[in-house]
XYZ file of C-alpha atoms in Angstrom:
691
model
C 43.120 80.760 62.091
C 46.721 80.804 60.967
C 47.242 77.255 62.109
C 44.170 76.135 60.020
C 45.648 78.159 57.102
C 49.050 76.590 57.468
C 47.485 73.037 57.369
C 45.492 73.733 54.210
C 48.598 75.217 52.809
C 50.677 72.000 53.427
C 47.804 69.774 52.127
C 47.584 71.614 48.853
C 51.493 71.822 48.597
C 51.371 68.079 49.451
C 48.957 67.199 46.829
C 50.523 69.118 44.149
C 53.801 67.469 45.039
C 52.246 64.083 45.015
C 50.620 64.928 41.366
C 53.950 66.397 40.208
C 55.598 63.070 41.364
C 52.944 60.743 39.752
C 53.181 62.938 36.701
C 56.893 62.763 36.293
C 57.351 59.261 36.922
C 54.280 58.114 34.888
C 52.134 55.872 37.249
C 49.375 54.303 35.119
C 46.690 51.672 36.534
C 44.865 49.149 33.968
C 41.718 47.141 35.295
C 41.963 43.511 34.875
C 39.145 43.244 32.370
C 40.832 45.755 30.116
C 44.250 46.419 28.478
C 45.796 49.748 27.687
C 46.997 50.754 24.335
C 49.953 53.092 24.420
C 50.012 55.930 22.349
C 53.527 57.782 22.400
C 52.939 61.471 21.922
C 56.607 62.205 20.902
C 59.863 60.476 21.050
C 63.597 61.280 20.733
C 63.661 58.543 18.078
C 61.323 60.509 15.829
C 58.268 59.277 14.166
C 57.425 56.038 12.426
C 58.652 55.118 8.973
C 56.650 55.672 5.761
C 53.558 53.048 5.535
C 53.767 51.912 9.289
C 51.226 53.049 12.030
C 52.509 50.748 14.776
C 55.881 51.597 16.635
C 58.105 48.513 17.326
C 61.416 50.615 18.540
C 59.890 53.354 20.655
C 59.044 55.591 17.885
C 56.149 58.080 18.273
C 52.508 56.778 17.519
C 50.890 53.630 18.846
C 53.062 51.121 20.445
C 52.874 47.324 19.519
C 52.856 46.322 23.126
C 50.031 46.744 25.460
C 49.467 47.116 29.182
C 47.785 44.346 30.865
C 45.808 44.788 34.295
C 47.678 46.270 37.101
C 49.662 49.182 38.202
C 52.399 50.414 35.775
C 55.120 53.030 36.181
C 57.312 54.969 33.720
C 54.610 56.300 31.427
C 54.503 60.029 32.183
C 51.347 62.062 30.937
C 53.504 64.511 28.837
C 54.945 61.593 26.673
C 52.270 58.605 26.809
C 48.468 58.560 26.266
C 46.933 55.276 27.585
C 43.647 54.183 25.903
C 42.152 51.373 27.833
C 39.885 48.683 25.722
C 37.931 45.733 27.009
C 39.307 42.165 26.558
C 38.064 40.412 23.528
C 35.697 37.609 24.394
C 34.777 34.791 21.869
C 31.710 32.869 22.954
C 31.813 29.061 23.134
C 31.201 27.515 19.483
C 31.769 30.775 17.809
C 34.348 32.395 15.476
C 36.074 35.813 15.711
C 37.681 37.288 12.574
C 40.642 39.600 12.740
C 41.669 42.676 10.639
C 45.213 43.982 10.729
C 45.866 47.610 10.424
C 49.710 47.100 9.794
C 52.022 44.825 8.552
C 53.441 43.759 5.035
C 51.092 44.267 2.079
C 49.339 41.268 0.555
C 50.764 39.856 -2.771
C 48.835 39.923 -6.039
C 47.085 36.557 -5.616
C 46.444 37.126 -1.945
C 43.151 38.046 -0.469
C 43.781 37.394 3.111
C 47.026 37.549 5.392
C 49.295 34.713 5.844
C 49.007 32.926 9.206
C 51.859 33.840 11.478
C 52.613 32.407 14.957
C 51.568 35.518 17.393
C 49.966 33.388 20.146
C 46.221 34.250 18.837
C 47.186 37.847 17.926
C 48.011 38.619 21.355
C 51.768 39.265 20.557
C 51.942 42.002 18.120
C 55.621 42.380 18.446
C 55.819 38.821 16.833
C 53.200 39.197 14.346
C 55.119 42.290 12.895
C 58.598 40.954 13.138
C 57.475 37.333 11.686
C 56.200 39.087 8.159
C 52.570 39.534 9.438
C 50.428 40.799 6.597
C 48.032 43.635 6.786
C 44.424 43.068 5.913
C 41.761 40.629 6.832
C 43.682 37.413 8.316
C 43.227 33.683 7.280
C 43.652 32.855 11.065
C 40.535 33.181 13.033
C 39.925 33.152 16.871
C 38.220 30.436 18.452
C 36.238 30.491 21.750
C 38.162 32.252 24.650
C 39.440 35.454 26.187
C 42.087 37.473 24.472
C 44.173 40.651 25.405
C 44.622 42.126 21.842
C 46.082 45.506 20.938
C 43.048 46.724 18.953
C 45.138 49.613 17.706
C 46.736 46.987 15.425
C 43.884 44.306 15.093
C 40.340 45.008 14.664
C 38.475 41.945 15.811
C 35.022 41.243 14.549
C 32.875 39.038 16.770
C 29.100 38.253 16.738
C 28.554 40.275 19.858
C 30.264 43.570 18.447
C 33.645 45.178 16.851
C 36.768 45.401 18.937
C 38.413 48.456 16.921
C 40.175 50.517 19.436
C 41.266 53.928 18.565
C 40.472 53.600 14.804
C 38.755 56.355 12.445
C 34.982 56.297 11.842
C 35.385 55.131 8.245
C 37.081 52.070 9.607
C 34.545 51.458 12.125
C 32.110 51.521 9.197
C 33.881 49.299 7.113
C 34.274 46.685 9.914
C 30.323 47.063 10.549
C 29.655 46.216 7.007
C 32.055 43.072 7.358
C 30.166 42.230 10.476
C 26.659 42.346 8.688
C 27.944 40.342 5.712
C 29.436 37.671 8.116
C 26.243 37.476 10.318
C 24.218 36.920 7.246
C 26.427 34.303 5.746
C 26.279 32.707 9.372
C 29.892 33.191 9.341
C 30.469 33.393 13.187
C 28.994 29.767 13.631
C 31.064 26.693 12.514
C 29.620 24.799 9.334
C 27.477 22.055 10.398
C 26.795 19.860 7.590
C 23.684 17.769 8.569
C 21.910 20.910 10.263
C 18.228 22.012 9.651
C 19.265 25.197 7.915
C 22.264 25.929 5.806
C 23.424 28.965 3.859
C 23.579 28.907 0.150
C 25.600 31.476 -1.550
C 24.434 33.168 -4.896
C 26.886 35.585 -6.186
C 27.674 38.104 -3.421
C 24.535 37.515 -1.604
C 23.974 34.795 1.002
C 20.576 32.995 0.936
C 19.257 31.328 3.919
C 17.389 28.236 2.836
C 15.102 25.862 4.896
C 16.452 22.322 4.289
C 14.003 20.640 6.559
C 12.497 18.459 3.912
C 15.994 17.086 3.562
C 17.576 14.618 5.866
C 20.386 16.018 8.049
C 22.628 13.173 7.012
C 21.694 13.446 3.138
C 23.977 17.003 2.609
C 27.304 17.800 1.509
C 29.138 20.894 1.860
C 30.592 22.553 -1.654
C 33.565 24.604 -0.726
C 34.306 27.852 -2.688
C 37.806 29.187 -2.017
C 38.329 32.902 -2.017
C 41.942 33.084 -1.789
C 45.016 31.415 -3.479
C 46.253 31.272 -7.080
C 43.614 31.274 -9.742
C 42.758 28.040 -11.895
C 44.498 27.272 -15.101
C 42.720 28.231 -18.338
C 39.971 25.887 -19.306
C 39.524 24.768 -15.597
C 36.303 25.774 -13.755
C 36.901 23.599 -10.583
C 39.817 23.307 -8.524
C 41.411 19.690 -8.104
C 41.807 18.013 -4.673
C 45.094 18.601 -3.027
C 46.851 16.718 -0.482
C 46.659 13.100 0.583
C 43.972 11.243 2.576
C 40.290 12.061 3.264
C 41.184 15.461 4.782
C 43.770 16.451 2.201
C 46.185 17.215 4.879
C 44.547 20.643 5.259
C 42.019 19.472 7.974
C 39.152 19.836 5.370
C 40.026 23.710 4.544
C 40.230 24.639 8.133
C 44.078 25.235 7.767
C 44.146 27.785 4.777
C 47.958 28.021 4.797
C 48.693 24.208 4.589
C 45.768 24.168 1.709
C 47.662 26.692 -0.375
C 50.846 25.346 0.381
C 49.825 21.929 -0.967
C 48.852 23.736 -4.459
C 45.398 24.470 -3.675
C 43.748 27.015 -5.973
C 40.821 29.563 -5.481
C 37.484 28.664 -6.953
C 34.759 25.940 -6.447
C 36.732 22.732 -4.949
C 36.271 19.330 -6.073
C 36.437 18.216 -2.715
C 33.554 18.241 -0.656
C 32.399 18.240 2.984
C 30.539 15.275 4.603
C 28.675 15.123 7.880
C 30.521 17.126 10.567
C 31.292 20.485 12.458
C 34.064 22.591 10.404
C 35.642 25.870 11.788
C 36.210 27.225 8.414
C 37.143 30.951 8.000
C 34.309 32.323 5.654
C 36.611 35.109 4.293
C 38.746 32.318 3.067
C 36.163 29.788 2.008
C 32.189 29.933 1.464
C 30.250 26.710 2.002
C 27.037 25.741 0.136
C 25.121 22.809 1.259
C 23.761 20.446 -1.590
C 21.797 17.123 -1.053
C 23.952 14.113 -1.788
C 23.427 12.250 -5.136
C 20.633 9.494 -4.333
C 20.114 6.696 -6.968
C 17.101 4.783 -5.900
C 16.319 1.245 -6.602
C 15.422 0.547 -10.191
C 17.506 3.240 -11.333
C 21.427 3.583 -12.460
C 23.191 6.636 -12.556
C 24.968 7.635 -15.703
C 28.120 9.751 -14.818
C 28.913 12.825 -16.788
C 32.260 14.225 -15.548
C 32.844 18.025 -16.265
C 36.279 17.439 -14.578
C 39.414 15.656 -15.240
C 41.599 14.895 -18.167
C 40.362 13.645 -21.412
C 40.339 10.014 -21.725
C 40.127 7.296 -24.572
C 36.827 6.370 -25.933
C 35.936 2.993 -25.099
C 32.715 2.424 -27.343
C 34.634 1.198 -30.344
C 34.147 2.605 -33.729
C 30.783 1.325 -34.610
C 29.167 3.992 -31.993
C 29.395 7.215 -33.538
C 27.162 9.079 -30.826
C 29.951 10.223 -28.680
C 32.732 8.743 -26.747
C 32.714 6.757 -23.428
C 35.646 7.098 -20.829
C 36.815 5.318 -17.678
C 35.825 6.608 -14.275
C 37.723 9.641 -13.235
C 37.957 11.136 -16.776
C 36.097 14.107 -18.276
C 33.050 12.673 -20.263
C 30.612 10.028 -20.046
C 31.637 7.274 -17.798
C 31.453 3.635 -19.034
C 30.158 2.104 -16.052
C 26.915 3.685 -14.451
C 26.409 3.909 -10.675
C 24.441 1.459 -8.951
C 21.651 2.382 -6.515
C 23.113 4.166 -3.225
C 23.978 7.454 -1.865
C 27.129 9.471 -3.308
C 28.954 12.352 -1.859
C 29.231 13.779 -5.606
C 30.029 17.525 -6.095
C 27.124 18.647 -8.527
C 29.138 21.196 -9.966
C 31.882 18.781 -11.292
C 29.867 15.577 -11.710
C 26.154 15.296 -13.089
C 24.264 11.970 -12.621
C 21.482 11.217 -14.996
C 19.041 8.648 -13.449
C 18.121 6.119 -15.937
C 15.201 3.419 -15.041
C 16.378 -0.099 -15.298
C 12.992 -1.461 -14.297
C 9.756 -1.610 -16.615
C 8.318 1.969 -16.609
C 5.227 3.061 -18.366
C 4.932 5.969 -20.804
C 1.279 7.158 -21.415
C 0.260 8.882 -24.511
C -2.948 10.048 -22.941
C -3.916 13.689 -22.482
C -4.262 14.751 -18.929
C -2.416 11.638 -17.325
C 1.086 11.635 -16.257
C 3.099 8.954 -14.439
C 5.003 9.824 -11.280
C 8.375 10.039 -13.176
C 6.892 12.803 -15.148
C 8.737 11.750 -18.433
C 5.471 11.710 -20.312
C 4.143 15.093 -19.156
C 4.263 16.426 -22.621
C 2.834 13.422 -24.373
C -0.958 13.671 -25.655
C -3.330 11.102 -27.317
C -2.413 10.566 -30.952
C -4.816 11.974 -33.209
C -5.680 9.373 -36.313
C -7.633 9.561 -39.554
C -9.174 5.785 -40.318
C -9.951 4.494 -43.773
C -13.562 4.962 -43.381
C -12.814 8.546 -42.420
C -13.234 8.474 -38.575
C -10.851 11.139 -36.743
C -10.517 9.471 -33.218
C -7.840 10.244 -30.695
C -6.099 7.259 -29.587
C -4.807 6.806 -26.036
C -2.271 4.210 -25.626
C 0.496 3.333 -22.935
C 3.886 2.071 -23.885
C 5.813 -0.282 -21.197
C 9.694 0.205 -21.960
C 12.945 -1.517 -20.495
C 16.392 -0.358 -20.479
C 19.508 -2.553 -19.962
C 21.488 -0.913 -17.177
C 24.662 -2.042 -18.957
C 23.186 0.213 -22.005
C 22.291 3.147 -19.931
C 25.315 5.159 -20.559
C 24.798 4.702 -24.237
C 21.577 5.807 -24.239
C 22.396 8.811 -22.370
C 25.506 9.414 -24.894
C 23.279 9.180 -27.682
C 20.215 11.289 -26.454
C 21.497 13.143 -23.435
C 18.756 12.095 -20.996
C 15.658 10.055 -20.919
C 13.154 13.011 -21.352
C 14.890 13.985 -24.856
C 14.938 10.148 -25.839
C 11.116 10.009 -25.367
C 10.250 13.508 -26.971
C 12.789 13.283 -29.882
C 12.698 9.858 -30.803
C 10.138 7.533 -29.108
C 7.047 9.888 -29.722
C 7.622 10.440 -33.415
C 8.043 6.792 -34.129
C 5.117 5.769 -32.131
C 2.712 8.337 -33.792
C 3.782 7.697 -37.384
C 3.461 3.778 -36.636
C -0.163 4.157 -35.436
C -1.234 6.822 -38.005
C 0.071 4.221 -40.484
C -2.123 1.412 -38.902
C -4.932 3.708 -38.723
C -4.966 4.568 -42.482
C -4.888 0.875 -43.267
C -7.795 0.208 -40.997
C -11.594 0.685 -40.313
C -12.794 2.239 -36.968
C -14.382 -1.019 -36.261
C -11.106 -2.548 -36.609
C -9.482 -0.614 -34.095
C -12.538 -1.401 -31.732
C -12.635 -5.087 -32.299
C -8.866 -6.117 -33.361
C -7.152 -4.175 -30.532
C -5.675 -7.359 -29.413
C -4.119 -8.086 -32.762
C -3.254 -4.563 -33.259
C -1.379 -4.575 -29.647
C 0.514 -7.779 -30.718
C 1.725 -6.458 -34.032
C 2.595 -3.033 -32.750
C 4.733 -4.507 -29.798
C 6.780 -6.710 -32.407
C 7.427 -4.026 -34.706
C 7.984 -1.258 -32.150
C 10.370 -3.599 -30.293
C 12.405 -4.330 -33.381
C 12.522 -0.527 -34.098
C 13.533 0.339 -30.557
C 16.378 -2.197 -30.443
C 18.466 -0.066 -32.497
C 18.179 2.613 -29.799
C 19.161 0.065 -26.897
C 15.752 -0.018 -25.558
C 13.439 -2.986 -25.005
C 9.560 -2.628 -25.960
C 7.849 -4.554 -23.404
C 4.367 -4.037 -24.307
C 2.039 -1.663 -26.260
C -1.365 -1.197 -24.730
C -4.282 0.561 -26.675
C -7.075 2.527 -24.836
C -10.522 3.247 -26.105
C -10.314 5.532 -29.134
C -12.124 9.073 -28.423
C -13.708 11.755 -30.588
C -12.132 15.115 -30.515
C -14.308 18.334 -29.923
C -17.800 18.077 -31.284
C -20.094 20.888 -32.624
C -23.047 21.723 -30.357
C -25.851 18.793 -30.890
C -23.596 16.765 -33.148
C -23.722 12.868 -32.237
C -20.553 11.267 -31.334
C -19.803 9.011 -34.252
C -17.615 6.613 -32.115
C -20.671 6.148 -29.524
C -22.941 5.434 -32.417
C -20.427 2.886 -33.707
C -20.266 1.365 -30.543
C -24.080 1.356 -30.127
C -24.302 -0.798 -33.367
C -21.493 -3.017 -32.257
C -23.330 -3.594 -29.066
C -26.459 -4.334 -30.801
C -24.708 -7.021 -33.108
C -22.922 -8.368 -29.906
C -26.086 -8.824 -28.307
C -27.845 -10.644 -31.268
C -24.719 -12.988 -31.271
C -25.302 -13.506 -27.382
C -28.803 -14.122 -27.802
C -28.286 -16.487 -30.572
C -25.761 -18.247 -28.468
C -28.174 -18.160 -25.550
C -30.795 -19.759 -27.437
C -28.345 -22.507 -28.366
C -27.126 -22.881 -24.819
C -30.650 -23.133 -23.763
C -31.334 -25.974 -26.389
C -28.241 -27.687 -25.396
C -29.634 -27.195 -21.576
C -32.965 -28.706 -22.560
C -31.475 -31.739 -24.082
C -29.130 -32.263 -21.065
C -32.373 -31.851 -18.824
C -33.910 -34.523 -20.693
C -31.304 -36.754 -20.328
C -30.931 -35.756 -16.661
C -34.886 -36.529 -16.139
C -34.331 -39.777 -17.895
C -31.180 -40.723 -15.808
C -32.945 -39.594 -12.532
C -35.829 -41.864 -13.338
C -33.528 -44.874 -14.193
C -31.970 -44.185 -11.087
C -35.331 -44.146 -9.084
C -36.408 -47.188 -10.836
C -33.037 -48.827 -10.091
C -33.477 -47.602 -6.334
C -37.020 -49.408 -6.302
C -35.769 -52.506 -8.140
C -32.915 -52.878 -5.727
C -35.271 -52.263 -2.761
C -37.585 -54.848 -4.184
C -34.500 -57.175 -4.690
C -33.723 -56.565 -0.907
C -37.214 -56.968 -0.029
C -37.542 -60.167 -1.824
C -34.419 -61.668 0.124
C -35.739 -60.518 3.248
C -39.055 -61.898 2.489
C -37.204 -65.179 1.525
C -35.117 -65.227 4.530
C -38.358 -64.438 6.819
C -40.141 -67.153 4.937
C -37.389 -69.708 5.551
C -37.401 -68.578 9.095
C -41.093 -68.908 9.288
C -41.153 -72.285 7.666
C -38.337 -73.470 9.959
C -40.402 -72.016 12.697
C -43.572 -73.846 11.331
C -41.841 -77.009 10.961
C -40.676 -76.792 14.618
C -44.213 -75.956 15.842
C -45.786 -78.473 13.447
C -43.448 -81.218 14.745
C -44.692 -80.073 18.253
C -48.327 -79.786 17.357
C -48.064 -83.380 15.851
C -46.628 -84.621 18.829
C -49.084 -82.848 20.978
C -51.774 -84.088 18.519
C -50.686 -87.639 18.431
C -50.835 -87.295 22.598
C -54.244 -85.734 22.416
C -55.565 -88.239 19.712
C -54.524 -91.254 21.689
C -56.200 -89.500 24.864
C -59.274 -88.903 22.980
C -59.187 -92.287 21.348
C -59.416 -93.725 25.228
C -61.896 -91.354 26.177
C -63.829 -91.793 23.169
C -63.712 -95.500 23.505
C -65.506 -94.868 26.889
C -67.617 -92.118 26.012
C -68.831 -94.035 22.784
C -70.093 -96.546 25.153
C -72.032 -94.106 27.037
C -73.356 -92.402 24.296
C -74.278 -95.617 22.388
C -76.256 -96.579 25.520
C -77.943 -93.008 25.638
C -78.619 -93.086 22.156
C -80.241 -96.529 22.449
C -82.307 -95.306 25.064
C -83.368 -92.053 23.395
C -84.004 -94.318 19.927
C -86.373 -96.799 22.087
C -88.179 -93.404 23.446
C -88.596 -92.074 19.850
C -89.822 -95.387 18.510
C -92.507 -95.416 21.396
C -93.396 -91.963 20.394
C -93.908 -92.573 16.818
C -95.832 -95.601 17.683
C -97.805 -93.639 20.029
C -98.794 -91.026 16.958
C -99.564 -94.047 14.768
C -97.953 -92.185 11.973
C -94.564 -90.684 11.677
C -95.606 -87.635 10.089
C -97.865 -86.818 13.070
C -94.877 -86.967 15.165
C -92.809 -84.679 13.001
C -95.670 -82.198 12.933
C -95.735 -82.293 16.818
C -92.000 -81.584 16.723
C -92.248 -78.569 14.111
C -95.019 -77.395 16.420
C -92.895 -77.229 19.401
C -90.366 -75.456 17.508
C -92.742 -73.050 16.062
C -94.589 -72.418 19.458
C -90.920 -70.898 20.397
C -90.593 -68.867 17.413
C -91.097 -64.966 17.315
C -93.117 -65.554 14.356
C -96.918 -66.246 14.591
C -97.821 -69.787 14.447
C -100.427 -69.417 12.098
C -99.812 -66.826 9.467
C -102.194 -64.005 8.855
C -102.478 -64.770 5.120
C -102.025 -68.005 3.285
C -101.615 -67.931 -0.243
C -102.483 -71.123 -2.098
C -101.033 -71.821 -5.783
C -103.271 -74.383 -7.578
C -102.008 -76.072 -10.523
C -105.272 -76.139 -12.539
C -105.307 -73.769 -15.127
C -109.151 -73.315 -15.777
C -109.983 -72.305 -11.985
C -112.928 -75.014 -12.031
C -110.889 -77.978 -11.664
C -109.017 -78.714 -8.443
C -105.461 -78.198 -9.050
C -103.163 -80.776 -7.897
C -102.180 -80.221 -4.249
C -98.381 -79.528 -3.553
C -96.390 -80.328 -0.720
C -96.795 -76.778 0.898
C -100.525 -77.031 0.336
C -100.563 -80.660 1.772
C -98.837 -79.375 4.897
C -101.076 -76.353 5.389
C -104.240 -78.701 4.804
C -103.179 -80.993 7.486
C -102.346 -78.054 9.777
C -105.813 -76.688 9.152
C -107.468 -79.890 9.611
C -105.584 -80.520 12.800
C -106.629 -77.106 14.108
C -110.098 -78.171 13.424
C -110.333 -81.168 15.097
C -108.654 -79.936 18.087
C -105.111 -80.916 17.718
C -103.300 -84.146 18.574
C -103.549 -86.188 21.535
C -100.163 -84.973 22.798
C -100.930 -81.292 22.201
C -98.975 -79.086 24.319
C -100.659 -76.885 26.727
C -100.490 -73.381 25.092
C -100.372 -70.460 27.529
C -103.522 -68.730 28.315
C -104.341 -65.861 25.804
C -104.472 -62.554 27.607
C -107.822 -61.039 27.603
C -108.397 -58.376 25.049
C -109.086 -55.060 26.889
C -112.192 -53.327 25.892
C -111.538 -51.057 22.991
C -108.872 -53.300 21.563
C -109.069 -55.127 18.252
C -109.939 -58.748 18.171
C -107.573 -61.564 17.605
C -106.332 -61.798 14.158
C -107.406 -64.838 12.133
C -105.522 -66.407 9.233
C -106.723 -65.023 6.029
C -106.338 -67.767 3.334
C -106.179 -66.584 -0.293
C -106.257 -68.923 -2.922
C -104.710 -68.532 -6.146
C -105.250 -70.462 -9.027
């Protein structure tokens, strides 16, 4: 028991001894992800001087130097209090802001502390000994890890606030700054050409969606919050330095900018496409669209910045002065179409159309340029008491070389239209209406348009404007009472009836001309047909003649052949005839002898003739003896025998011959067929004598 007690006793004594040694020599351990801030509780050198909170020479208070990660000896607990804080980390592509709690005070023209070489605020001694200033700093921290004494420097990042051992009030102030920077997107670099940008209005930052703009159609307008103020009468700071960046790397080096004479306020120099790490405490950035001058327009420049220039218009132009480019006032030369990175707070560009554009004095109609959105149809009163509303359009052209004169005289195109063109045009057409009837406005529109174009063109020339054309629409009637007939429509009806009558008259005339032409056409067609027939007949005659000639030639050839053949046959026939003739003569002589003998046998030639006739009649289909014989006598009294004619004589001979039994050489007649019983008897010749 005594041994155990002795062991415990010596262990306790050893522990206290070690603690005493540890406390006496001041052994401290700092993790490598943190830093140690020394607070000296007391010092033989006394406390800090007036206005100082960080000790440089070992005074009591927060010490400038810090303890890095590791084991440190010489900081006894009775003299030092060590506050460990994490390392400051700035994310890639982000910005950290620094607030110095100690240093020299700012001057009257300063809002931010000057940049001091102090290894990114990691060397507090260098910062304080090199005249570092307390307050918000112009220098910023880029991405990386920093071992910073947060008792001297408060670092504000997007992730949080590295404030160290500070009061609650200071923490609340730093939290307010962090919120402002976050709202203004101050922890991110300025991206000219991004889809979203911050637009600052007074003390409030408003995030605006710029998706409707092309990323490459934006510029950055810089407003510097530090440095000397502008001279009286100036409202925009001039560009300083040489080259495009001005020597200050586009406001990313605030001390160089101020050393070159930079002033606070809106800057004339702008930022174009790119990424810029700009301290938002030093300068705010407002993205605005570039100045676009489209095709068909020129840009008349009105500069609010620069020194006064000499007038280049001459003594005749009394509507203002024009100056050379770079001077304050209206520039003599307009900008051609294109994109320009112009500061809209320093330069205003008025677009003036250089192509023909239309203005419509028509109620409810507006062109895309919207110059005529306040124009309406012109009310008129005609000589015959009509009160129409006249819609019309005006085609204008502005010479691009005279565009600055137009802007100098009227301010802009819209004011030119409302204060000059509209009164002139309205007064002109009211004068025309008072000297014309309503029917003239309807039927003589072309002539009125021509005269209006000439007269208004002459008047507009004095305003450097060219009047291309005046186009008049259909006059309309104003508001009518219920049931009231539109007088213009009634007039149109009368005009239509008149025109219809004229058209009918013209139609009848045309129909008459058509009838005459139809008659001439029919005559020509008939002549053409007759001519065709005549031509065809002539052709047929020629064909027939050619065919006849061919046939004649063929006939002559055939005739010659037939003659030759006939001559041959005639010769042959002649020879045959001579032999045949002799033969026939002999036969005829023999027949003649026979006939002569027959005649002699009949004793009478007549009887021989009758025998021949009877032979012929015997073979005839007609009956040999007629059924009736009508004898005509030549006696006139019926009692005296009439003279017998040839026929009666022949019949008498035949009757007599029949009664005597015929001639001697009567040919045998075929036996008559027997008449069957019940048949009629043979018909006898009935002789009827007619006196």
